[in-house]
Amino acid sequence: MHYDAIILGAGGAGLLAAATAGQAGATVLVLDHADRAGKKILISGGGRCNFTNLGIKPQCYLSENPHFAKSALSRYTQWDFLALVEAHGIAWHEKTLGQLFCDGSAKQIVRMLLDECARGGVDIRLSTTLGDIRHADGLFHVAGHSARQLVIATGGPSIPKMGATGRAYDIARDFGLGVVAPRPALVPFTLGAEDNLFTEVTGIATPATASVNGARFDEAVLFTHKGLSGPAILQVSSYWRPGDPVSLDILPEAASLLRDARRRMPRAHLKAALAEHLPNRLAEALARRIGLATELGNLPDTALDRAAATLTALTFHPTGTEGYAKAEVTAGGIDTAGLSSKTMEATSCPGLYAIGEAVDVTGWLGGYNFQWAWSSGAACGQAIAARKG
């Protein structure tokens, strides 16, 4: 059968694009090798889907072209998607930092997208092997079907156990598009033996400011048996490159807090002062690292200042990350230099589009990547409908 568009990938971006185009009168086929639509949606947010964020803005996205996401994000906003959620009667709540979650289950978001596709008469075929993809006589040919327009919405290679692959990049290259080197993002760090502090405090989480290459995030840090994790670490991992140090401000205002502790309990040691503000095991490990054995009352300001400098700039040197298996998203991807920021269409191959995680646009943790899926999908769907028939 001949369609106006074939969309490769039944994830968030692909389904939103299909629904948008279908409801505007285009004939659309969605193909996916998975046996269920929206598999990544279903596991997101602990099964409740952090579907967007109230604080969406272009500065919260990484790309070789930091301006690329502006157009799509401004034309289909978090408020547009929230209105769709509410129109389907899905109850939601706001957690920290503007993150919006379903009260019930991520299944509700998938069901909503499938219902929207059904309203647009979209055909969805799962468990389908794409095989070779050809372009001839003005048509794209995929798995026995043809269309004048083709959408790459197969995501990136993060979370391979869900069936994720790098097929999007192969398709893009086959049609002359560039690819910015992909890498795991929103991912925990691994540490080596020289950073032995983390092995003493495995399982402990504490609020901190994590910094890498000028990017700073104030959230929880979790010490794991492999290294560092937690929201603050996942955030800065997107900005990290091999060899970069990671700095943690474990105790803001450390200098004044230590002076106050010296005044209040001069006979105590550093560990006692730290334990007032940090988990006990972490306080003990940090006190050992700093190495001040003298009672607080006998410590000069210079010693307290050195201790404070360690606590506000605790430095680690990651050996790497836990890779795509633990990465929530993929940074890099199909180069935006070859795409229209308004329509997501390839400038060198009319009728070919790329959307969602497959593209070199990566958001912060907290619903930002889902919003990019919705916004880029809507932009693409509108463009498909404009060229239907």
Coordinates of C-alpha atoms in Angstrom, one line a residue:
M1 CA 0.0 0.0 0.0
H2 CA 1.1 3.5 -0.7
Y3 CA 1.1 6.1 2.1
D4 CA 1.8 9.8 2.5
A5 CA 4.4 8.9 5.1
I6 CA 6.1 5.9 6.7
I7 CA 7.4 6.5 10.2
L8 CA 10.1 4.3 11.5
G9 CA 9.7 3.9 15.3
A10 CA 6.7 3.6 17.5
G11 CA 8.2 5.6 20.4
G12 CA 7.1 9.0 21.7
A13 CA 8.3 11.1 18.8
G14 CA 7.1 8.7 16.1
L15 CA 3.6 8.3 17.6
L16 CA 3.1 12.0 18.1
A17 CA 4.2 12.7 14.6
A18 CA 1.9 10.0 13.2
A19 CA -1.1 11.3 15.2
T20 CA -0.5 14.9 14.1
A21 CA -0.2 14.0 10.4
G22 CA -3.0 11.5 10.5
Q23 CA -5.5 13.8 12.1
A24 CA -4.6 16.4 9.5
G25 CA -5.6 14.0 6.7
A26 CA -2.4 12.3 5.8
T27 CA -2.2 8.5 5.4
V28 CA 0.5 7.2 7.8
L29 CA 2.1 3.9 8.5
V30 CA 4.2 3.4 11.6
L31 CA 6.7 0.4 11.6
D32 CA 8.6 -0.9 14.6
H33 CA 10.6 -4.0 15.3
A34 CA 9.4 -4.1 18.9
D35 CA 6.4 -6.1 20.0
R36 CA 4.9 -3.2 21.8
A37 CA 4.5 0.5 21.1
G38 CA 6.2 3.0 23.4
K39 CA 8.4 0.5 25.3
K40 CA 10.7 3.3 26.6
I41 CA 7.8 5.3 27.7
L42 CA 6.5 2.4 29.8
I43 CA 9.7 2.1 31.9
S44 CA 10.2 5.8 32.3
G45 CA 9.8 7.7 35.6
G46 CA 9.7 4.5 37.6
G47 CA 6.7 3.4 35.5
R48 CA 4.8 6.7 35.9
C49 CA 6.4 8.6 32.9
N50 CA 8.0 12.0 33.6
F51 CA 6.2 13.2 30.5
T52 CA 7.3 16.9 30.5
N53 CA 8.7 19.7 32.6
L54 CA 7.2 23.1 33.5
G55 CA 10.6 24.8 32.9
I56 CA 11.2 23.8 29.3
K57 CA 13.5 26.2 27.6
P58 CA 16.1 25.9 24.8
Q59 CA 19.0 26.4 27.2
C60 CA 18.2 23.0 28.8
Y61 CA 19.2 21.1 25.6
L62 CA 22.7 20.1 24.3
S63 CA 23.4 20.1 20.6
E64 CA 26.2 21.1 18.2
N65 CA 23.7 23.8 17.2
P66 CA 22.3 25.1 20.4
H67 CA 19.7 27.1 18.5
F68 CA 18.2 24.2 16.6
A69 CA 15.6 23.2 19.1
K70 CA 14.1 26.7 19.6
S71 CA 11.6 26.6 16.8
A72 CA 9.9 23.2 17.5
L73 CA 9.9 23.8 21.3
S74 CA 8.2 27.2 20.9
R75 CA 5.5 25.9 18.5
Y76 CA 4.5 22.8 20.5
T77 CA 5.1 23.5 24.2
Q78 CA 4.9 21.7 27.5
W79 CA 1.5 23.3 27.9
D80 CA 0.3 21.9 24.6
F81 CA 1.2 18.4 25.7
L82 CA -0.2 18.9 29.1
A83 CA -3.5 20.0 27.6
L84 CA -3.6 16.7 25.6
V85 CA -2.9 14.7 28.8
E86 CA -5.8 16.5 30.6
A87 CA -8.1 16.0 27.6
H88 CA -7.6 12.3 28.0
G89 CA -8.5 12.5 31.7
I90 CA -5.0 11.5 32.8
A91 CA -4.3 12.6 36.4
W92 CA -0.8 14.1 37.0
H93 CA 1.3 15.6 39.7
E94 CA 4.4 17.9 39.8
K95 CA 7.4 16.7 41.6
T96 CA 10.7 18.6 42.2
L97 CA 12.1 21.0 39.7
G98 CA 8.9 21.2 37.6
Q99 CA 8.8 17.5 36.7
L100 CA 5.3 16.2 35.7
F101 CA 4.4 12.6 36.3
C102 CA 1.2 10.5 35.8
D103 CA -0.6 9.7 39.0
G104 CA -1.3 6.3 37.7
S105 CA 0.9 4.6 35.1
A106 CA 3.0 5.3 32.0
K107 CA 0.7 3.0 30.2
Q108 CA -1.8 5.9 30.2
I109 CA 0.5 8.0 28.0
V110 CA 1.1 5.2 25.6
R111 CA -2.7 4.5 25.4
M112 CA -3.3 8.2 24.8
L113 CA -0.8 8.3 21.9
L114 CA -2.3 5.2 20.4
D115 CA -5.8 6.6 20.7
E116 CA -4.7 9.8 19.0
C117 CA -3.2 7.7 16.2
A118 CA -6.4 5.8 15.9
R119 CA -8.3 9.1 15.5
G120 CA -6.0 9.9 12.6
G121 CA -6.5 6.5 11.0
V122 CA -2.8 5.6 11.4
D123 CA -1.7 2.1 10.6
I124 CA 0.8 0.7 13.2
R125 CA 2.6 -2.5 12.5
L126 CA 4.9 -4.0 15.2
S127 CA 7.3 -6.9 15.2
T128 CA 8.4 -5.8 11.7
T129 CA 11.9 -6.1 10.3
L130 CA 12.7 -3.0 8.3
G131 CA 15.2 -4.6 6.0
D132 CA 16.7 -2.5 3.3
I133 CA 15.3 1.0 2.8
R134 CA 15.3 2.4 -0.7
H135 CA 14.4 5.6 -2.5
A136 CA 13.3 5.3 -6.1
D137 CA 10.9 7.1 -8.4
G138 CA 10.2 9.7 -5.8
L139 CA 9.1 7.1 -3.2
F140 CA 10.7 5.5 -0.1
H141 CA 10.3 1.8 0.0
V142 CA 10.4 -0.1 3.3
A143 CA 9.3 -3.6 4.2
G144 CA 7.0 -3.9 1.2
H145 CA 5.4 -0.5 1.7
S146 CA 6.0 2.8 -0.1
A147 CA 5.5 6.5 0.7
R148 CA 6.6 9.9 -0.5
Q149 CA 7.8 10.8 2.9
L150 CA 9.9 8.8 5.5
V151 CA 10.5 9.7 9.1
I152 CA 13.5 8.4 11.2
A153 CA 12.2 8.1 14.7
T154 CA 14.0 5.0 15.9
G155 CA 15.8 6.7 18.8
G156 CA 19.4 6.1 19.9
P157 CA 21.2 3.1 21.3
S158 CA 20.6 3.8 25.0
I159 CA 19.0 1.0 26.9
P160 CA 19.7 -1.8 24.4
K161 CA 17.8 -4.3 26.5
M162 CA 14.6 -2.5 25.3
G163 CA 15.7 -3.2 21.7
A164 CA 17.4 0.1 21.1
T165 CA 20.0 0.2 18.3
G166 CA 21.9 2.7 16.3
R167 CA 19.9 2.0 13.1
A168 CA 18.8 5.6 12.8
Y169 CA 22.4 6.7 12.1
D170 CA 22.9 4.0 9.4
I171 CA 19.7 5.2 7.7
A172 CA 20.8 8.8 7.9
R173 CA 24.2 8.1 6.5
D174 CA 22.7 6.1 3.6
F175 CA 20.8 9.2 2.6
G176 CA 23.7 11.6 2.9
L177 CA 23.1 13.0 6.4
G178 CA 25.9 13.6 8.9
V179 CA 26.1 12.1 12.3
V180 CA 27.5 13.7 15.4
A181 CA 29.4 11.0 17.3
P182 CA 26.8 9.5 19.7
R183 CA 27.6 8.9 23.4
P184 CA 25.8 7.7 26.5
A185 CA 24.1 10.6 28.4
L186 CA 22.3 10.9 31.7
V187 CA 24.5 8.1 32.8
P188 CA 26.4 7.1 36.0
F189 CA 30.2 7.5 36.2
T190 CA 32.6 4.7 37.0
L191 CA 35.6 5.5 39.2
G192 CA 39.0 3.8 39.7
A193 CA 41.0 2.7 42.7
E194 CA 42.5 6.1 43.2
D195 CA 39.1 7.5 44.0
N196 CA 38.7 5.1 46.9
L197 CA 36.4 7.3 48.9
F198 CA 33.4 6.0 47.0
T199 CA 34.0 2.4 48.1
E200 CA 33.7 3.4 51.7
V201 CA 30.3 5.1 51.3
T202 CA 28.5 2.9 48.8
G203 CA 24.8 3.3 49.0
I204 CA 24.9 6.8 50.5
A205 CA 23.0 9.7 48.9
T206 CA 23.4 13.3 49.8
P207 CA 22.5 16.7 48.3
A208 CA 25.4 18.3 46.4
T209 CA 26.3 20.5 43.6
A210 CA 28.0 18.6 40.8
S211 CA 30.1 20.5 38.3
V212 CA 31.7 19.5 34.9
N213 CA 33.0 22.0 32.3
G214 CA 31.1 24.9 33.8
A215 CA 27.8 23.0 34.0
R216 CA 26.5 22.9 37.6
F217 CA 23.5 21.0 39.0
D218 CA 22.1 21.0 42.6
E219 CA 20.5 17.7 43.2
A220 CA 21.3 14.4 45.0
V221 CA 24.5 12.5 44.5
L222 CA 24.6 8.7 45.1
F223 CA 27.8 6.8 45.8
T224 CA 27.6 3.4 44.2
H225 CA 29.8 0.3 44.1
K226 CA 31.0 1.4 40.7
G227 CA 31.3 5.1 41.2
L228 CA 28.9 8.0 41.2
S229 CA 25.2 8.3 40.3
G230 CA 22.1 10.2 41.3
P231 CA 20.3 13.1 39.6
A232 CA 23.1 15.6 39.9
I233 CA 25.6 13.2 38.4
L234 CA 23.3 12.1 35.6
Q235 CA 22.8 15.8 34.6
V236 CA 26.5 16.6 34.4
S237 CA 27.3 13.4 32.6
S238 CA 25.9 14.9 29.4
Y239 CA 28.6 17.6 29.6
W240 CA 31.4 15.3 30.5
R241 CA 34.2 14.1 28.2
P242 CA 36.8 11.4 28.9
G243 CA 39.5 12.9 31.1
D244 CA 37.4 15.7 32.6
P245 CA 37.3 15.9 36.4
V246 CA 34.0 16.0 38.3
S247 CA 33.7 18.3 41.2
L248 CA 31.2 18.0 44.1
D249 CA 30.3 20.7 46.6
I250 CA 29.2 18.4 49.4
L251 CA 28.8 21.1 52.0
P252 CA 28.0 24.6 50.9
E253 CA 29.1 27.3 53.4
A254 CA 31.6 24.8 54.8
A255 CA 34.0 27.5 56.0
S256 CA 31.4 29.3 58.2
L257 CA 29.8 26.0 59.4
L258 CA 33.2 24.6 60.6
R259 CA 34.0 27.9 62.4
D260 CA 30.6 27.7 64.1
A261 CA 31.2 24.1 65.1
R262 CA 34.7 25.1 66.5
R263 CA 33.0 27.7 68.6
R264 CA 30.2 25.5 69.9
M265 CA 32.1 22.3 70.5
P266 CA 35.8 22.9 70.7
R267 CA 36.6 19.5 72.2
A268 CA 35.0 17.7 69.2
H269 CA 36.8 16.4 66.1
L270 CA 36.1 17.1 62.5
K271 CA 33.9 14.1 62.0
A272 CA 31.4 15.3 64.6
A273 CA 31.1 18.7 62.9
L274 CA 30.5 17.0 59.5
A275 CA 28.0 14.5 61.0
E276 CA 25.7 17.5 61.8
H277 CA 25.2 18.0 58.1
L278 CA 26.1 14.8 56.3
P279 CA 25.3 11.1 56.7
N280 CA 27.5 9.5 59.4
R281 CA 29.5 7.2 57.1
L282 CA 30.2 10.0 54.6
A283 CA 31.2 12.3 57.5
E284 CA 33.7 9.7 58.7
A285 CA 35.1 9.0 55.3
L286 CA 35.6 12.7 54.5
A287 CA 37.2 13.4 57.9
R288 CA 39.7 10.6 57.2
R289 CA 40.4 12.0 53.7
I290 CA 41.0 15.6 55.1
G291 CA 43.1 14.1 57.9
L292 CA 42.8 16.6 60.8
A293 CA 43.2 14.6 64.0
T294 CA 43.3 17.6 66.3
E295 CA 40.3 18.8 68.3
L296 CA 38.4 21.6 66.6
G297 CA 39.3 24.1 69.3
N298 CA 43.0 23.7 68.5
L299 CA 42.6 24.1 64.7
P300 CA 43.6 27.5 63.2
D301 CA 41.5 29.2 60.5
T302 CA 43.9 28.1 57.8
A303 CA 43.3 24.4 58.6
L304 CA 39.5 24.9 58.6
D305 CA 39.8 26.7 55.3
R306 CA 41.7 23.9 53.8
A307 CA 39.1 21.4 55.0
A308 CA 36.3 23.6 53.6
A309 CA 38.1 23.8 50.3
T310 CA 38.0 20.0 50.1
L311 CA 34.3 19.8 51.1
T312 CA 33.2 22.4 48.5
A313 CA 35.4 21.0 45.7
L314 CA 35.7 17.3 46.2
T315 CA 37.2 16.1 43.0
F316 CA 36.9 12.8 41.2
H317 CA 38.4 11.5 38.0
P318 CA 35.9 9.1 36.3
T319 CA 37.4 6.2 34.3
G320 CA 34.3 6.3 32.1
T321 CA 30.5 5.8 32.3
E322 CA 28.3 2.8 32.7
G323 CA 27.6 3.0 29.0
Y324 CA 24.4 2.7 27.0
A325 CA 23.1 -0.1 29.2
K326 CA 22.5 2.5 32.0
A327 CA 22.2 5.7 29.9
E328 CA 18.7 7.2 29.9
V329 CA 19.3 8.9 26.6
T330 CA 21.9 9.2 23.8
A331 CA 23.8 12.5 23.2
G332 CA 24.9 13.3 19.6
G333 CA 23.1 11.7 16.7
I334 CA 21.9 12.9 13.3
D335 CA 23.5 16.2 12.6
T336 CA 21.0 19.1 12.8
A337 CA 23.1 20.9 10.2
G338 CA 21.3 18.8 7.6
L339 CA 17.8 19.4 8.9
S340 CA 15.2 22.1 8.9
S341 CA 14.6 23.3 12.4
K342 CA 11.0 24.1 11.4
T343 CA 10.0 20.8 9.8
M344 CA 12.8 18.4 10.8
E345 CA 13.1 17.6 7.0
A346 CA 16.5 16.8 5.5
T347 CA 17.6 19.7 3.4
S348 CA 19.5 17.4 0.9
C349 CA 16.8 14.7 0.7
P350 CA 13.2 16.1 0.4
G351 CA 10.7 14.0 2.1
L352 CA 13.1 12.5 4.7
Y353 CA 12.7 13.6 8.3
A354 CA 14.5 12.8 11.6
I355 CA 13.0 13.4 15.0
G356 CA 13.3 12.7 18.7
E357 CA 16.4 11.0 20.3
A358 CA 17.8 10.1 16.9
V359 CA 18.7 13.8 16.4
D360 CA 21.6 15.6 18.0
V361 CA 19.4 17.3 20.6
T362 CA 19.7 16.1 24.2
G363 CA 17.7 17.4 27.1
W364 CA 18.3 17.6 30.8
L365 CA 17.0 14.9 33.2
G366 CA 13.4 15.5 34.2
G367 CA 11.0 15.3 31.3
Y368 CA 13.0 17.5 28.8
N369 CA 13.7 14.7 26.4
F370 CA 10.1 13.6 26.2
Q371 CA 9.2 17.2 25.4
W372 CA 11.7 17.2 22.6
A373 CA 10.1 14.0 21.3
W374 CA 6.6 15.7 21.4
S375 CA 7.8 19.0 19.9
S376 CA 9.9 17.5 17.1
G377 CA 7.2 15.0 16.4
A378 CA 4.5 17.7 16.1
A379 CA 6.7 19.8 13.8
C380 CA 7.3 16.8 11.6
G381 CA 3.7 15.7 11.6
Q382 CA 2.5 19.2 10.5
A383 CA 5.1 19.2 7.7
I384 CA 3.9 15.7 6.5
A385 CA 0.3 16.8 6.4
A386 CA 1.2 19.9 4.4
R387 CA 2.6 17.7 1.6
K388 CA -0.1 15.0 1.7
G389 CA -1.9 13.7 -1.4

